[in-house]
Amino acid sequence: MLEVSPPSVRRMWQPTISVVVPAYNEAAGLDLFHRRLLRALAGVESWEVVYVNDGSTDATLPAMEALRRADGRVALVSLSRNFGKETAITAGLDHAAGDAVVVIDADLQDPPELIPELVAQWRAGFDMVYARRRGRAGETWLKRSTAKAFYRLMQRMGDLKLPEDTGDFRLMSRRAVDAVRQLREQHRFMKGLFAWVGYPATYVLYDRAPRCAGVSKWSYWKLWNLALEGITSFTVMPLKLATYVGLGVALLSVIYAVQVIVKTLIIGNPVAGYPSLMTVVLFLGGVQLMFLGVIGEYLGRVFNETKQRPLYLVERYVPSAVKVSV
Ligand code: UDP
Ligand code: MG
């Protein structure tokens, strides 16, 4: 395995729950988040929170450092640059010491108050407890319908069942976390990786709040790329599709050829094939380019994986350091 959590983490103390919080430019809301988290965790006997600074350009890191100074149960992982949320979560999982790990956004869209419910389901024996959005209120019609279409597409194409209306907000048992940590691919579609693990899973319903501060980092272009990531990481269906479209087009062209021959034999050939010729040439050209693109998407991913680079680099790491008094 490439990066494992430093052994010191496990030796120093063993929190029951680790809360992993990826944060990119969240300085404005971090203190508020931490206060709400503290209140929500009041009933949990031992916990740590692992803040991952994903190369923020604002005061997120100093804010985290201040939280760390004030509370030993705070761990801090600062990445060398912005690696993206999926990788930031991975870094958090690698540095989390708990028997169970909760992943939660820093912008308070995932209510920390739900954590005790997630923990209760974990204690009831589930390895993966999803927080499932009750509705997608506050999101535009376009975002809702594209999300729906994506889940339906994923369901049809791959044999992986993605839970609907769930983000990365969830709790995982230690064995589920260790399983996810073994998946070191560069192209990380976390929802897919979480689902790939399997193990007994359940969900808890919640209402997703609007962002408390800052702006969402997800443009439609990014979402489209995330969808591509999801599809290409978990199914080779688009490649198979090329075969069938090719087959279909070949069959059609045989039929067309027969028609042309019969017509020529019966009514002669007045050389008038320009429009049909152009149509066929353009259509085939388009289909070929499209599938070259699809192959390119996969090839690019193969290329990226073969380089075997580490997923992220840690610039600074401060483990949580509370000794449990037994
Ligand atoms: N985030 C991150 N790295 C990034 C982008 C986002 O760590 O490159 C974090 C961000 O700080 C937040 C969480 O991921 O805690 C969710 O991001 P955001 O709110 O932008 O996504 P949305 O809620 O719109 O899906
Ligand atoms: Mg958000």
CSV table of C-alpha atoms and ligand atoms in Angstrom, one decimal:
chain,number,residue,atom,x,y,z
A,1,MET,CA,0.0,0.0,0.0
A,2,LEU,CA,1.3,3.5,-0.7
A,3,GLU,CA,0.4,5.9,2.0
A,4,VAL,CA,-0.7,4.5,5.3
A,5,SER,CA,-1.6,6.5,8.2
A,6,PRO,CA,1.5,7.2,10.4
A,7,PRO,CA,1.8,4.5,13.0
A,8,SER,CA,1.9,7.2,15.7
A,9,VAL,CA,-1.7,7.9,15.2
A,10,ARG,CA,-2.8,4.5,16.3
A,11,ARG,CA,-0.3,4.3,19.1
A,12,MET,CA,-1.0,7.5,20.8
A,13,TRP,CA,-4.7,7.1,21.4
A,14,GLN,CA,-7.6,5.4,20.0
A,15,PRO,CA,-10.7,7.5,19.5
A,16,THR,CA,-14.0,5.7,18.8
A,17,ILE,CA,-15.1,8.1,16.2
A,18,SER,CA,-13.1,10.1,13.7
A,19,VAL,CA,-14.8,12.9,11.8
A,20,VAL,CA,-13.1,13.6,8.5
A,21,VAL,CA,-13.7,17.1,7.1
A,22,PRO,CA,-12.3,18.1,3.7
A,23,ALA,CA,-12.1,21.9,3.4
A,24,TYR,CA,-11.2,24.1,0.5
A,25,ASN,CA,-11.5,27.8,1.2
A,26,GLU,CA,-13.9,27.4,4.1
A,27,ALA,CA,-12.3,30.0,6.5
A,28,ALA,CA,-15.6,31.9,6.7
A,29,GLY,CA,-17.6,29.1,8.1
A,30,LEU,CA,-15.1,26.9,9.9
A,31,ASP,CA,-15.5,28.2,13.4
A,32,LEU,CA,-19.3,27.9,13.2
A,33,PHE,CA,-18.9,24.4,11.8
A,34,HIS,CA,-16.6,23.4,14.7
A,35,ARG,CA,-18.9,24.8,17.3
A,36,ARG,CA,-21.9,22.9,15.9
A,37,LEU,CA,-19.7,19.8,15.6
A,38,LEU,CA,-18.7,20.0,19.3
A,39,ARG,CA,-22.3,20.3,20.3
A,40,ALA,CA,-23.3,17.3,18.1
A,41,LEU,CA,-20.5,15.1,19.5
A,42,ALA,CA,-21.3,15.9,23.1
A,43,GLY,CA,-22.8,12.4,23.6
A,44,VAL,CA,-20.0,10.5,21.9
A,45,GLU,CA,-17.5,9.2,24.4
A,46,SER,CA,-14.2,9.6,22.5
A,47,TRP,CA,-13.7,11.2,19.2
A,48,GLU,CA,-11.3,13.2,17.1
A,49,VAL,CA,-11.9,15.4,14.1
A,50,VAL,CA,-9.5,15.3,11.2
A,51,TYR,CA,-9.5,18.6,9.2
A,52,VAL,CA,-8.0,18.3,5.8
A,53,ASN,CA,-6.9,21.5,4.3
A,54,ASP,CA,-7.1,20.9,0.5
A,55,GLY,CA,-4.7,23.6,-0.6
A,56,SER,CA,-6.9,26.5,0.4
A,57,THR,CA,-5.9,30.0,-0.7
A,58,ASP,CA,-7.7,31.8,2.1
A,59,ALA,CA,-7.3,31.6,5.9
A,60,THR,CA,-8.5,28.1,6.3
A,61,LEU,CA,-5.2,26.7,7.5
A,62,PRO,CA,-4.7,29.3,10.2
A,63,ALA,CA,-8.3,28.7,11.3
A,64,MET,CA,-7.6,25.0,11.6
A,65,GLU,CA,-4.4,25.6,13.5
A,66,ALA,CA,-6.2,27.8,16.0
A,67,LEU,CA,-8.8,25.0,16.5
A,68,ARG,CA,-6.0,22.5,17.0
A,69,ARG,CA,-4.3,24.7,19.6
A,70,ALA,CA,-7.6,25.0,21.5
A,71,ASP,CA,-8.5,21.4,21.4
A,72,GLY,CA,-6.3,18.3,21.3
A,73,ARG,CA,-9.0,16.2,19.7
A,74,VAL,CA,-8.4,18.1,16.5
A,75,ALA,CA,-6.1,16.6,13.9
A,76,LEU,CA,-4.9,18.6,10.9
A,77,VAL,CA,-3.7,17.4,7.6
A,78,SER,CA,-2.6,20.1,5.2
A,79,LEU,CA,-2.1,19.0,1.6
A,80,SER,CA,0.6,20.5,-0.6
A,81,ARG,CA,-1.9,21.9,-3.1
A,82,ASN,CA,-5.6,21.6,-4.1
A,83,PHE,CA,-6.1,18.0,-5.0
A,84,GLY,CA,-9.9,18.0,-5.1
A,85,LYS,CA,-12.5,16.8,-2.6
A,86,GLU,CA,-12.3,13.2,-3.5
A,87,THR,CA,-8.6,13.1,-2.8
A,88,ALA,CA,-8.9,15.3,0.3
A,89,ILE,CA,-11.4,12.7,1.7
A,90,THR,CA,-8.9,9.9,1.0
A,91,ALA,CA,-6.2,11.8,2.8
A,92,GLY,CA,-8.6,12.2,5.8
A,93,LEU,CA,-9.4,8.5,5.8
A,94,ASP,CA,-5.7,7.7,5.7
A,95,HIS,CA,-5.1,9.8,8.8
A,96,ALA,CA,-8.2,8.9,10.8
A,97,ALA,CA,-7.6,6.6,13.8
A,98,GLY,CA,-11.2,5.9,14.9
A,99,ASP,CA,-13.1,2.6,15.0
A,100,ALA,CA,-15.6,4.3,12.8
A,101,VAL,CA,-15.1,7.3,10.5
A,102,VAL,CA,-17.6,9.9,9.6
A,103,VAL,CA,-17.1,12.0,6.4
A,104,ILE,CA,-18.8,15.4,6.4
A,105,ASP,CA,-18.6,18.7,4.4
A,106,ALA,CA,-17.3,21.8,6.1
A,107,ASP,CA,-20.0,24.1,4.8
A,108,LEU,CA,-22.7,22.8,7.2
A,109,GLN,CA,-24.8,21.5,4.3
A,110,ASP,CA,-24.5,18.2,6.1
A,111,PRO,CA,-25.9,18.7,9.6
A,112,PRO,CA,-23.4,17.5,12.3
A,113,GLU,CA,-26.4,16.8,14.5
A,114,LEU,CA,-27.1,13.7,12.4
A,115,ILE,CA,-23.8,12.1,13.6
A,116,PRO,CA,-25.2,10.5,16.7
A,117,GLU,CA,-27.9,8.8,14.6
A,118,LEU,CA,-25.2,7.5,12.2
A,119,VAL,CA,-23.2,6.2,15.2
A,120,ALA,CA,-26.3,4.5,16.6
A,121,GLN,CA,-26.8,2.6,13.3
A,122,TRP,CA,-23.1,1.6,13.3
A,123,ARG,CA,-23.5,0.3,16.9
A,124,ALA,CA,-26.5,-1.7,15.6
A,125,GLY,CA,-24.1,-3.5,13.3
A,126,PHE,CA,-23.9,-1.7,10.0
A,127,ASP,CA,-20.6,-1.0,8.3
A,128,MET,CA,-21.8,1.8,6.1
A,129,VAL,CA,-24.4,4.3,7.2
A,130,TYR,CA,-25.3,6.7,4.4
A,131,ALA,CA,-26.9,10.0,5.2
A,132,ARG,CA,-29.7,10.2,2.6
A,133,ARG,CA,-31.2,13.5,1.6
A,134,ARG,CA,-34.9,13.7,2.1
A,135,GLY,CA,-35.3,15.9,-0.9
A,136,ARG,CA,-33.3,18.2,-3.1
A,137,ALA,CA,-35.1,21.4,-2.2
A,138,GLY,CA,-33.2,24.5,-3.0
A,139,GLU,CA,-31.5,22.9,-6.1
A,140,THR,CA,-32.5,24.0,-9.5
A,141,TRP,CA,-34.7,21.8,-11.7
A,142,LEU,CA,-31.8,21.3,-14.1
A,143,LYS,CA,-29.5,20.0,-11.3
A,144,ARG,CA,-32.2,17.7,-9.9
A,145,SER,CA,-33.1,16.2,-13.3
A,146,THR,CA,-29.5,15.7,-14.4
A,147,ALA,CA,-28.7,14.0,-11.1
A,148,LYS,CA,-31.6,11.7,-11.6
A,149,ALA,CA,-30.6,10.9,-15.1
A,150,PHE,CA,-27.1,10.1,-14.0
A,151,TYR,CA,-28.1,7.7,-11.3
A,152,ARG,CA,-30.5,5.9,-13.7
A,153,LEU,CA,-27.7,5.7,-16.3
A,154,MET,CA,-25.2,4.3,-13.8
A,155,GLN,CA,-27.7,1.8,-12.6
A,156,ARG,CA,-28.4,0.5,-16.1
A,157,MET,CA,-24.8,0.4,-17.3
A,158,GLY,CA,-22.8,-0.9,-14.4
A,159,ASP,CA,-23.5,-3.7,-12.0
A,160,LEU,CA,-22.8,-1.3,-9.1
A,161,LYS,CA,-25.8,-0.1,-7.2
A,162,LEU,CA,-25.3,3.5,-6.2
A,163,PRO,CA,-27.5,4.7,-3.4
A,164,GLU,CA,-29.6,7.7,-4.6
A,165,ASP,CA,-29.7,11.1,-3.0
A,166,THR,CA,-26.5,10.5,-1.0
A,167,GLY,CA,-23.3,12.5,-1.1
A,168,ASP,CA,-20.1,11.7,0.8
A,169,PHE,CA,-21.7,12.3,4.2
A,170,ARG,CA,-21.7,8.9,5.8
A,171,LEU,CA,-20.2,6.8,8.5
A,172,MET,CA,-17.9,3.8,7.8
A,173,SER,CA,-16.7,1.1,10.1
A,174,ARG,CA,-13.0,0.4,10.4
A,175,ARG,CA,-13.1,-2.5,8.1
A,176,ALA,CA,-15.0,-0.5,5.5
A,177,VAL,CA,-12.5,2.3,5.8
A,178,ASP,CA,-9.6,-0.1,5.4
A,179,ALA,CA,-11.3,-1.6,2.3
A,180,VAL,CA,-11.7,1.9,0.7
A,181,ARG,CA,-8.1,2.7,1.6
A,182,GLN,CA,-7.0,-0.2,-0.5
A,183,LEU,CA,-8.5,1.3,-3.6
A,184,ARG,CA,-5.7,3.6,-4.7
A,185,GLU,CA,-6.8,4.6,-8.2
A,186,GLN,CA,-6.0,8.1,-9.4
A,187,HIS,CA,-9.5,8.6,-10.8
A,188,ARG,CA,-11.6,8.6,-7.6
A,189,PHE,CA,-15.3,8.5,-7.8
A,190,MET,CA,-15.8,8.2,-4.1
A,191,LYS,CA,-19.5,7.3,-4.2
A,192,GLY,CA,-18.6,4.4,-6.4
A,193,LEU,CA,-15.7,3.3,-4.3
A,194,PHE,CA,-17.9,3.4,-1.2
A,195,ALA,CA,-20.5,1.4,-2.9
A,196,TRP,CA,-17.9,-1.1,-4.3
A,197,VAL,CA,-16.9,-2.1,-0.8
A,198,GLY,CA,-20.3,-3.6,0.0
A,199,TYR,CA,-20.8,-4.8,3.6
A,200,PRO,CA,-24.0,-4.3,5.5
A,201,ALA,CA,-25.3,-0.8,4.8
A,202,THR,CA,-28.2,1.3,5.8
A,203,TYR,CA,-29.2,4.9,5.7
A,204,VAL,CA,-30.5,7.7,7.8
A,205,LEU,CA,-32.7,10.5,6.3
A,206,TYR,CA,-31.9,14.2,6.7
A,207,ASP,CA,-32.7,17.6,5.2
A,208,ARG,CA,-29.8,19.1,3.3
A,209,ALA,CA,-29.3,22.8,4.2
A,210,PRO,CA,-28.1,25.5,1.9
A,211,ARG,CA,-24.4,26.5,2.2
A,212,CYS,CA,-23.7,28.6,5.4
A,213,ALA,CA,-20.8,30.6,3.8
A,214,GLY,CA,-18.7,30.7,0.8
A,215,VAL,CA,-19.6,29.3,-2.6
A,216,SER,CA,-20.0,25.8,-4.0
A,217,LYS,CA,-17.1,24.6,-6.0
A,218,TRP,CA,-19.2,22.5,-8.4
A,219,SER,CA,-19.9,24.0,-11.7
A,220,TYR,CA,-21.9,22.1,-14.3
A,221,TRP,CA,-18.7,21.4,-16.1
A,222,LYS,CA,-17.2,19.8,-13.0
A,223,LEU,CA,-20.4,17.8,-12.4
A,224,TRP,CA,-20.3,16.6,-16.0
A,225,ASN,CA,-16.7,15.5,-15.4
A,226,LEU,CA,-17.6,13.8,-12.2
A,227,ALA,CA,-20.3,11.9,-14.0
A,228,LEU,CA,-17.8,10.8,-16.7
A,229,GLU,CA,-15.5,9.7,-13.9
A,230,GLY,CA,-18.3,7.6,-12.4
A,231,ILE,CA,-19.1,6.0,-15.6
A,232,THR,CA,-15.5,5.3,-16.9
A,233,SER,CA,-14.3,4.1,-13.5
A,234,PHE,CA,-17.0,1.5,-13.0
A,235,THR,CA,-18.2,0.3,-16.4
A,236,VAL,CA,-16.8,-0.4,-19.8
A,237,MET,CA,-20.3,-0.2,-21.3
A,238,PRO,CA,-19.5,2.8,-23.5
A,239,LEU,CA,-16.7,0.7,-25.2
A,240,LYS,CA,-19.2,-2.2,-25.7
A,241,LEU,CA,-21.6,0.3,-27.1
A,242,ALA,CA,-19.1,1.1,-29.9
A,243,THR,CA,-19.2,-2.6,-31.0
A,244,TYR,CA,-23.0,-2.6,-31.2
A,245,VAL,CA,-23.4,0.7,-32.9
A,246,GLY,CA,-20.7,-0.4,-35.4
A,247,LEU,CA,-22.6,-3.7,-35.9
A,248,GLY,CA,-25.9,-1.8,-36.4
A,249,VAL,CA,-24.4,0.6,-38.9
A,250,ALA,CA,-22.8,-2.3,-40.8
A,251,LEU,CA,-26.2,-4.1,-41.0
A,252,LEU,CA,-27.9,-1.0,-42.2
A,253,SER,CA,-25.3,-0.4,-44.9
A,254,VAL,CA,-25.8,-4.0,-46.2
A,255,ILE,CA,-29.5,-3.4,-46.5
A,256,TYR,CA,-28.8,-0.1,-48.2
A,257,ALA,CA,-26.3,-1.7,-50.6
A,258,VAL,CA,-28.9,-4.3,-51.6
A,259,GLN,CA,-31.4,-1.6,-52.2
A,260,VAL,CA,-28.9,0.3,-54.4
A,261,ILE,CA,-27.9,-2.8,-56.4
A,262,VAL,CA,-31.6,-3.8,-57.0
A,263,LYS,CA,-32.5,-0.2,-58.0
A,264,THR,CA,-29.5,0.0,-60.4
A,265,LEU,CA,-30.5,-3.3,-62.0
A,266,ILE,CA,-34.1,-2.3,-62.4
A,267,ILE,CA,-34.0,1.4,-63.3
A,268,GLY,CA,-30.4,1.9,-64.3
A,269,ASN,CA,-27.9,4.3,-62.7
A,270,PRO,CA,-28.4,8.0,-63.4
A,271,VAL,CA,-25.5,9.0,-61.1
A,272,ALA,CA,-27.4,10.9,-58.5
A,273,GLY,CA,-25.9,9.6,-55.3
A,274,TYR,CA,-24.3,12.8,-53.9
A,275,PRO,CA,-26.7,13.6,-51.0
A,276,SER,CA,-26.9,10.0,-49.8
A,277,LEU,CA,-23.2,9.6,-50.2
A,278,MET,CA,-22.5,12.7,-48.1
A,279,THR,CA,-25.0,11.6,-45.5
A,280,VAL,CA,-23.4,8.2,-45.1
A,281,VAL,CA,-19.8,9.6,-45.0
A,282,LEU,CA,-20.7,12.3,-42.5
A,283,PHE,CA,-22.6,9.9,-40.3
A,284,LEU,CA,-19.9,7.3,-40.2
A,285,GLY,CA,-17.3,9.9,-39.7
A,286,GLY,CA,-19.2,11.3,-36.7
A,287,VAL,CA,-19.8,7.9,-35.2
A,288,GLN,CA,-16.1,7.0,-35.6
A,289,LEU,CA,-14.9,10.3,-34.0
A,290,MET,CA,-17.3,9.8,-31.1
A,291,PHE,CA,-16.0,6.4,-30.3
A,292,LEU,CA,-12.4,7.4,-30.7
A,293,GLY,CA,-13.2,10.0,-28.0
A,294,VAL,CA,-14.7,7.3,-25.8
A,295,ILE,CA,-11.6,5.1,-26.3
A,296,GLY,CA,-9.5,8.2,-25.5
A,297,GLU,CA,-11.3,8.7,-22.2
A,298,TYR,CA,-10.4,5.2,-21.1
A,299,LEU,CA,-6.9,5.4,-22.6
A,300,GLY,CA,-6.3,8.6,-20.7
A,301,ARG,CA,-7.3,6.9,-17.5
A,302,VAL,CA,-5.1,3.9,-18.2
A,303,PHE,CA,-2.3,6.4,-18.8
A,304,ASN,CA,-2.8,8.1,-15.5
A,305,GLU,CA,-3.0,4.9,-13.5
A,306,THR,CA,0.2,3.5,-15.0
A,307,LYS,CA,2.2,6.4,-13.6
A,308,GLN,CA,1.5,5.2,-10.1
A,309,ARG,CA,1.9,8.6,-8.5
A,310,PRO,CA,1.0,9.1,-4.9
A,311,LEU,CA,-2.6,10.4,-4.6
A,312,TYR,CA,-1.6,13.4,-2.6
A,313,LEU,CA,1.3,15.0,-0.8
A,314,VAL,CA,1.0,16.1,2.8
A,315,GLU,CA,2.6,19.5,3.6
A,316,ARG,CA,1.9,19.4,7.3
A,317,TYR,CA,0.3,16.9,9.6
A,318,VAL,CA,-0.6,17.4,13.2
A,319,PRO,CA,-2.2,14.3,14.8
A,320,SER,CA,-4.9,14.6,17.4
A,321,ALA,CA,-3.3,14.0,20.8
A,322,VAL,CA,-5.7,13.3,23.6
A,323,LYS,CA,-4.7,10.4,25.8
A,324,VAL,CA,-7.7,8.4,26.8
A,325,SER,CA,-7.9,8.0,30.5
A,326,VAL,CA,-9.2,4.5,31.1
B,1,UDP,N1,-13.8,20.7,-1.1
B,1,UDP,C1,-12.4,20.2,-1.0
B,1,UDP,N2,-11.7,20.4,-2.2
B,1,UDP,C2,-12.1,20.9,-3.3
B,1,UDP,C3,-13.5,21.3,-3.4
B,1,UDP,C4,-14.3,21.2,-2.2
B,1,UDP,O1,-12.0,19.8,0.0
B,1,UDP,O2,-11.4,21.0,-4.3
B,1,UDP,C5,-14.6,20.5,0.1
B,1,UDP,C6,-15.3,21.8,0.5
B,1,UDP,O3,-14.5,22.6,1.3
B,1,UDP,C7,-16.5,21.3,1.3
B,1,UDP,C8,-16.8,20.0,0.5
B,1,UDP,O4,-15.6,19.6,-0.1
B,1,UDP,O5,-16.2,21.0,2.6
B,1,UDP,C9,-18.0,20.1,-0.4
B,1,UDP,O6,-17.7,21.1,-1.4
B,1,UDP,P1,-18.8,22.1,-2.0
B,1,UDP,O7,-19.7,22.6,-0.9
B,1,UDP,O8,-18.2,23.0,-2.9
B,1,UDP,O9,-19.7,21.0,-2.8
B,1,UDP,P2,-21.3,20.9,-2.9
B,1,UDP,O10,-21.8,21.0,-1.5
B,1,UDP,O11,-21.8,22.0,-3.7
B,1,UDP,O12,-21.5,19.5,-3.5
B,2,MG,MG,-21.5,22.3,-0.2
